[in-house]
């Protein structure tokens, strides 16, 4: 699909408890003069549907003009719960996920993931530290696999797509910086 709108639902995973960030909602933590959520949304600009997976500050997130999805339970079940909620609301045949606390992802992330896609499969980022499974582009048909994995008690982010056709997308270490603690914001 060169030149057209990609059939992708983008999701920013912003539903964590922020324990290591002193309980702050990471989406509204400032990074280089702006909230992390705005940086993440910029990575998904141009997609026909963008969701924000959040479990608090819902009015603030909705005020940004995007659909907000919440986990089934309110006890912070982890990022896989947010991804699951996004798959349930996705209107397009592909779902692209980015965590709100990874502000240095490449500006052309969507196009680069799209170019590596495999039908029925998933493209997963990896850095020199290892897999970065929350940065991914998945065929929406994998939502059924996610539901089955979740229903069986699975909660590991990497576990749900094991066995699916997988392509890797390499990030430089600087692109995979994760802001988990206040010291990471420097």
PDB file of C-alpha atoms in Angstrom, residues 9 26 47 88 140 150 168 173:
ATOM      1  CA  UNK A   9      -4.952   0.350  14.299  1.00  0.00           C
ATOM      2  CA  UNK A  26       3.643   7.968  32.784  1.00  0.00           C
ATOM      3  CA  UNK A  47      -2.988   5.814  11.019  1.00  0.00           C
ATOM      4  CA  UNK A  88     -10.888  -6.019  20.915  1.00  0.00           C
ATOM      5  CA  UNK A 140      -5.328  -8.707  13.932  1.00  0.00           C
ATOM      6  CA  UNK A 150      -4.964 -14.943  28.399  1.00  0.00           C
ATOM      7  CA  UNK A 168      12.213  -9.183  13.960  1.00  0.00           C
ATOM      8  CA  UNK A 173      19.907   0.789  21.948  1.00  0.00           C
TER       9      UNK A 173
END
